[in-house]
Coordinates of C-alpha atoms in Angstrom, one line a residue:
M1 CA 21.6 39.6 -27.3
S2 CA 21.9 41.0 -23.7
S3 CA 18.7 41.8 -22.0
W4 CA 19.5 45.5 -21.6
K5 CA 20.1 45.7 -25.4
S6 CA 16.7 44.2 -26.1
L7 CA 15.1 46.6 -23.7
L8 CA 16.8 49.6 -25.5
L9 CA 15.8 48.3 -28.9
R10 CA 12.2 47.5 -28.0
I11 CA 11.4 50.5 -25.8
G12 CA 8.0 51.9 -26.7
D13 CA 7.0 48.7 -28.6
K14 CA 4.3 46.1 -27.7
C15 CA 6.6 43.2 -27.1
P16 CA 7.5 40.4 -24.7
E17 CA 10.4 42.3 -23.3
Y18 CA 8.0 44.6 -21.5
N19 CA 5.0 43.5 -19.5
S20 CA 3.0 46.7 -20.1
S21 CA 2.3 49.1 -22.9
D22 CA 2.7 52.1 -20.5
P23 CA 5.6 54.3 -21.8
K24 CA 6.5 55.3 -18.2
E25 CA 6.9 51.7 -17.2
H26 CA 9.0 51.0 -20.3
I27 CA 11.4 53.9 -19.3
E28 CA 11.6 52.8 -15.7
T29 CA 12.3 49.2 -16.7
C30 CA 15.0 50.1 -19.3
Y31 CA 16.6 52.6 -16.9
G32 CA 16.8 50.1 -14.1
A33 CA 18.4 47.5 -16.4
L34 CA 21.0 50.0 -17.7
R35 CA 21.8 51.3 -14.2
R36 CA 22.6 47.8 -13.0
E37 CA 24.9 47.1 -15.9
L38 CA 26.7 50.4 -16.0
D39 CA 29.6 49.4 -13.7
H40 CA 30.9 46.6 -16.0
S41 CA 29.4 47.6 -19.4
E42 CA 29.7 51.4 -19.5
S43 CA 31.3 51.7 -22.9
D44 CA 29.0 49.2 -24.5
I45 CA 25.9 50.9 -23.1
L46 CA 27.2 54.4 -24.3
S47 CA 27.9 53.3 -27.8
F48 CA 24.7 51.1 -28.2
L49 CA 22.5 53.8 -26.7
L50 CA 23.8 56.4 -29.2
Q51 CA 23.5 53.9 -32.0
C52 CA 19.9 53.3 -31.1
A53 CA 19.1 57.0 -31.0
E54 CA 20.6 57.5 -34.5
Q55 CA 19.1 54.4 -36.2
L56 CA 15.7 54.5 -34.4
P57 CA 15.2 58.2 -34.2
H58 CA 11.4 58.0 -33.8
K59 CA 12.2 56.6 -30.3
I60 CA 14.5 59.6 -29.3
P61 CA 12.0 61.0 -26.8
F62 CA 12.2 57.6 -24.9
Y63 CA 16.0 57.5 -25.1
G64 CA 16.3 61.1 -24.0
T65 CA 14.3 60.4 -20.9
V66 CA 16.4 57.3 -20.1
V67 CA 19.5 59.5 -20.5
G68 CA 18.0 62.1 -18.1
L69 CA 17.4 59.4 -15.4
L70 CA 20.9 58.0 -15.9
N71 CA 22.2 61.6 -15.4
L72 CA 20.7 61.5 -11.9
A73 CA 22.4 58.2 -11.1
N74 CA 25.8 58.5 -12.9
E75 CA 26.6 62.1 -13.9
D76 CA 30.1 61.1 -15.3
F77 CA 28.6 58.5 -17.7
V78 CA 26.2 61.1 -19.1
K79 CA 29.0 63.7 -19.4
K80 CA 30.9 61.2 -21.5
L81 CA 27.7 60.6 -23.6
V82 CA 27.4 64.3 -24.2
E83 CA 31.1 64.6 -25.2
T84 CA 30.7 61.7 -27.6
T85 CA 27.6 63.2 -29.1
H86 CA 29.5 66.5 -29.6
T87 CA 32.3 64.6 -31.4
N88 CA 29.8 62.8 -33.6
F89 CA 27.9 66.0 -34.4
Q90 CA 31.1 67.9 -35.3
D91 CA 32.1 64.9 -37.5
A92 CA 28.7 65.0 -39.2
L93 CA 29.0 68.7 -39.9
D94 CA 32.6 68.3 -41.3
S95 CA 31.6 65.3 -43.5
E96 CA 28.4 67.0 -44.5
D97 CA 26.3 63.9 -43.4
C98 CA 22.9 65.5 -43.7
N99 CA 20.8 62.8 -42.2
R100 CA 23.1 62.4 -39.2
I101 CA 23.1 66.2 -38.6
R102 CA 19.3 66.2 -38.7
I103 CA 18.9 63.3 -36.2
L104 CA 21.6 64.4 -33.8
M105 CA 20.1 67.9 -33.6
R106 CA 16.8 66.2 -32.6
F107 CA 18.6 64.1 -30.0
L108 CA 20.3 67.2 -28.5
T109 CA 17.0 69.0 -28.3
V110 CA 15.4 66.1 -26.5
I111 CA 18.1 65.5 -23.9
M112 CA 17.9 69.2 -23.2
C113 CA 14.2 68.6 -22.4
S114 CA 15.4 66.0 -19.9
K115 CA 17.7 68.5 -18.2
V116 CA 20.9 66.9 -19.6
L117 CA 22.0 69.8 -21.7
Q118 CA 21.9 73.6 -20.9
P119 CA 19.2 75.2 -23.1
S120 CA 21.8 77.9 -23.9
S121 CA 24.0 75.2 -25.5
I122 CA 21.2 74.4 -28.0
V123 CA 20.8 78.0 -28.8
V124 CA 24.5 78.3 -29.5
V125 CA 24.3 75.4 -32.0
F126 CA 21.3 77.1 -33.6
E127 CA 23.0 80.4 -33.9
T128 CA 26.2 78.8 -35.4
L129 CA 24.1 77.2 -38.2
L130 CA 22.1 80.3 -38.6
S131 CA 25.2 82.5 -38.9
S132 CA 26.7 80.2 -41.5
A133 CA 23.4 80.2 -43.5
A134 CA 23.0 83.9 -43.4
T135 CA 26.6 84.5 -44.6
T136 CA 26.1 82.0 -47.4
V137 CA 23.2 83.7 -49.0
D138 CA 24.6 87.2 -48.6
E139 CA 25.3 88.6 -52.1
E140 CA 28.4 90.6 -51.0
K141 CA 30.0 88.3 -48.4
G142 CA 28.8 84.9 -49.3
N143 CA 28.2 82.4 -52.1
P144 CA 24.5 82.2 -52.9
S145 CA 25.1 79.3 -55.2
W146 CA 25.3 77.2 -52.0
Q147 CA 21.9 78.2 -50.7
A148 CA 21.0 74.5 -50.6
R149 CA 23.4 74.1 -47.6
A150 CA 22.1 77.3 -46.0
D151 CA 18.5 76.1 -46.4
F152 CA 19.4 72.7 -44.9
Y153 CA 20.8 74.3 -41.8
I154 CA 17.7 76.4 -41.3
T155 CA 15.5 73.4 -41.9
C156 CA 17.5 71.5 -39.2
I157 CA 16.9 74.3 -36.6
L158 CA 13.2 74.5 -37.4
S159 CA 12.9 70.7 -37.4
C160 CA 14.0 70.6 -33.7
L161 CA 11.3 72.9 -32.4
P162 CA 8.4 70.4 -32.4
W163 CA 10.6 68.3 -30.0
G164 CA 11.7 71.1 -27.7
G165 CA 10.3 74.5 -28.6
A166 CA 8.1 74.6 -25.5
E167 CA 11.1 74.0 -23.2
L168 CA 13.3 76.5 -25.0
I169 CA 10.7 79.3 -24.9
E170 CA 10.1 78.6 -21.3
Q171 CA 13.7 78.5 -20.2
V172 CA 15.5 80.9 -22.6
P173 CA 12.8 83.0 -24.2
E174 CA 15.0 85.9 -25.2
E175 CA 17.6 83.7 -26.8
I176 CA 15.1 81.6 -28.8
E177 CA 13.3 84.8 -29.9
R178 CA 16.6 86.1 -31.2
V179 CA 17.0 82.9 -33.2
M180 CA 13.5 83.2 -34.6
V181 CA 14.2 86.8 -35.6
G182 CA 17.4 85.7 -37.3
I183 CA 15.5 83.0 -39.3
E184 CA 12.9 85.5 -40.3
A185 CA 15.7 87.8 -41.7
Y186 CA 17.2 84.8 -43.5
M187 CA 13.8 84.0 -45.1
S188 CA 13.5 87.5 -46.4
I189 CA 16.8 87.3 -48.3
R190 CA 17.0 83.7 -49.6
K191 CA 15.7 82.9 -53.0
H192 CA 12.4 80.9 -53.4
V193 CA 13.1 77.3 -54.6
S194 CA 11.0 75.8 -57.3
D195 CA 11.3 72.8 -59.5
D196 CA 9.9 73.6 -62.9
G197 CA 10.2 70.0 -63.9
L198 CA 7.3 69.2 -61.6
L199 CA 5.1 71.6 -63.5
F200 CA 5.9 70.4 -67.0
F201 CA 2.6 68.7 -67.8
E202 CA 0.4 71.3 -66.2
D203 CA -1.4 74.1 -68.2
E204 CA -0.2 77.7 -68.3
D205 CA -2.6 78.9 -65.5
E206 CA -1.6 76.0 -63.3
N207 CA 2.1 76.8 -64.0
E208 CA 1.7 80.3 -62.7
E209 CA -0.1 79.1 -59.6
G210 CA 2.6 76.5 -59.0
L211 CA 5.3 79.1 -59.2
K212 CA 3.6 81.0 -56.4
E213 CA 3.4 77.9 -54.2
K214 CA 5.5 78.0 -51.1
D215 CA 8.7 75.9 -51.2
F216 CA 9.4 73.4 -48.5
L217 CA 11.3 75.7 -46.2
E218 CA 8.7 78.5 -46.6
D219 CA 6.0 76.1 -45.8
L220 CA 7.8 74.7 -42.7
W221 CA 8.5 78.3 -41.4
D222 CA 4.8 79.0 -41.6
R223 CA 4.0 75.8 -39.7
I224 CA 6.5 76.6 -37.0
Q225 CA 5.0 80.1 -36.6
I226 CA 1.5 78.5 -36.2
L227 CA 2.9 76.1 -33.7
S228 CA 4.4 79.0 -31.7
S229 CA 1.1 80.9 -31.8
N230 CA -0.6 77.7 -30.4
G231 CA 1.8 77.6 -27.4
W232 CA 4.1 74.9 -28.9
K233 CA 1.4 72.3 -28.2
L234 CA 1.1 69.3 -30.6
N235 CA 0.1 65.7 -30.4
S236 CA 2.4 64.0 -32.8
V237 CA 5.6 64.1 -30.7
P238 CA 5.6 62.0 -27.5
R239 CA 6.8 63.8 -24.4
P240 CA 7.6 61.0 -21.9
H241 CA 10.0 63.2 -19.9
L242 CA 7.0 65.1 -18.5
S243 CA 6.1 62.0 -16.4
F244 CA 9.6 62.3 -14.7
E245 CA 9.8 66.1 -14.5
A246 CA 10.0 66.2 -10.7
Q247 CA 13.0 63.9 -10.8
L248 CA 14.8 65.2 -13.8
V249 CA 14.9 68.8 -12.5
A250 CA 17.4 67.7 -9.9
G251 CA 20.0 66.6 -12.5
K252 CA 23.0 68.6 -13.5
S253 CA 22.8 70.1 -17.0
H254 CA 26.0 69.7 -19.0
D255 CA 27.5 72.2 -21.4
F256 CA 27.7 71.0 -25.0
G257 CA 30.6 73.2 -26.2
P258 CA 30.9 75.1 -29.5
V259 CA 30.7 73.6 -33.0
S260 CA 31.8 74.9 -36.3
C261 CA 30.3 74.7 -39.8
P262 CA 32.5 73.8 -42.9
P263 CA 34.3 76.8 -44.5
Q264 CA 32.4 79.0 -46.9
P265 CA 32.9 77.6 -50.4
D266 CA 34.9 80.0 -52.6
L267 CA 33.2 81.8 -55.4
P268 CA 34.2 80.7 -58.9
S269 CA 37.3 82.5 -60.3
T270 CA 35.1 83.6 -63.2
L271 CA 31.5 84.5 -62.4
S272 CA 29.1 83.3 -65.1
V273 CA 25.8 81.5 -65.4
I274 CA 27.7 78.3 -66.1
T275 CA 30.2 78.4 -63.2
C276 CA 27.5 79.5 -60.7
G277 CA 25.1 76.9 -62.0
K278 CA 27.8 74.2 -61.5
Q279 CA 28.3 75.2 -57.9
K280 CA 24.6 75.3 -57.3
H281 CA 24.4 71.7 -58.8
D282 CA 27.2 70.6 -56.5
A283 CA 25.6 72.1 -53.5
E284 CA 22.2 70.4 -54.2
L285 CA 23.9 67.0 -54.7
M286 CA 25.5 67.4 -51.3
Y287 CA 22.4 68.9 -49.6
P288 CA 19.4 67.5 -51.5
Q289 CA 16.4 69.9 -51.5
R290 CA 13.0 69.0 -50.2
I291 CA 10.9 70.8 -52.8
R292 CA 7.3 70.1 -51.7
R293 CA 5.6 68.5 -48.7
L294 CA 4.1 65.1 -49.2
N295 CA 0.4 64.7 -49.6
I296 CA 0.0 61.7 -47.4
F297 CA -3.4 62.2 -46.0
P298 CA -6.8 62.4 -47.9
E299 CA -8.5 65.7 -47.4
D300 CA -11.2 64.2 -45.1
K301 CA -8.5 62.9 -42.7
T302 CA -6.8 66.2 -42.0
E303 CA -9.4 68.1 -40.0
D304 CA -7.9 67.2 -36.6
L305 CA -4.3 67.6 -37.7
Q306 CA -2.3 70.7 -36.9
P307 CA -0.2 71.9 -39.8
I308 CA 3.0 70.9 -37.9
D309 CA 1.7 67.4 -37.3
R310 CA 2.0 66.7 -41.1
F311 CA 5.6 67.8 -41.0
V312 CA 6.4 65.5 -38.0
V313 CA 4.8 62.6 -39.8
E314 CA 7.0 63.3 -42.8
E315 CA 10.0 63.3 -40.5
Y316 CA 9.0 59.9 -39.2
L317 CA 8.6 58.6 -42.7
L318 CA 12.1 59.9 -43.6
D319 CA 13.5 58.2 -40.5
V320 CA 12.0 54.9 -41.6
L321 CA 13.2 55.2 -45.2
F322 CA 16.7 55.9 -44.1
Y323 CA 16.6 53.0 -41.7
F324 CA 15.4 50.5 -44.4
N325 CA 17.9 51.9 -46.9
G326 CA 20.7 50.7 -44.7
W327 CA 21.8 54.1 -43.5

């Protein structure tokens, strides 16, 4: 394996490829190797870097910073990378590849933090998904049986904010506030999601309490609001780009271009509990629902964790599970 490939794969790890455990030194070493190889391995570097970002998404903050530094040295290369990412993201939307959508949105948010993308481009992506979601759950204009897809889109937007909310609120405060207001409106009209099967063996009082429990999206929305009130500060997401902020600010930010969501599914020709239930089932097969958060920490280990940190850890676990499942 080429040395630059090893450096990309192992960035952030304790390994022989790097002489230090300092993330800044890892990024500088990896960037230096890639820059030297760009002239005769450009296409290989572009495809392998994006492959690493998709298959090792817990390292996206490192890859995003490397891309930001490459943007200073070779603007045309990074423009091609942005265009390729746009194509991949649109393909993921069209093919309804949920995990790829989730990860590419994180990648887009992180390269925005490294001054590679215009913040307004991220907002346009958010608003495109938000508009589709709001239309879907509208009783008059949409098809509420497909709420699973609408909820997924909103989850993807909120999932990006631990990785880039601070930069978005600093650079485009009015635009991101508009997105948050739109999400709040969506949350007010969507239906609560529950899984009665999880309550089957509980007694009647516990059942009633379980039905009042927040579903996954409601819980995530609460956590994002707490993160916002805390100034978007959290410890579970590395922010290596801050060590290079003085350099990255000189880079040209690229436009991402518009994307489109799949067409609104048609309502059944005959509306009934059965036909709507079948569409709801089809939607949930395509866009699996995350019903409840994972209880992965004992009570005595959560004192120093912010609510959003638990969600971020769940995202890391999801990344690992998809990776070992051969995604």
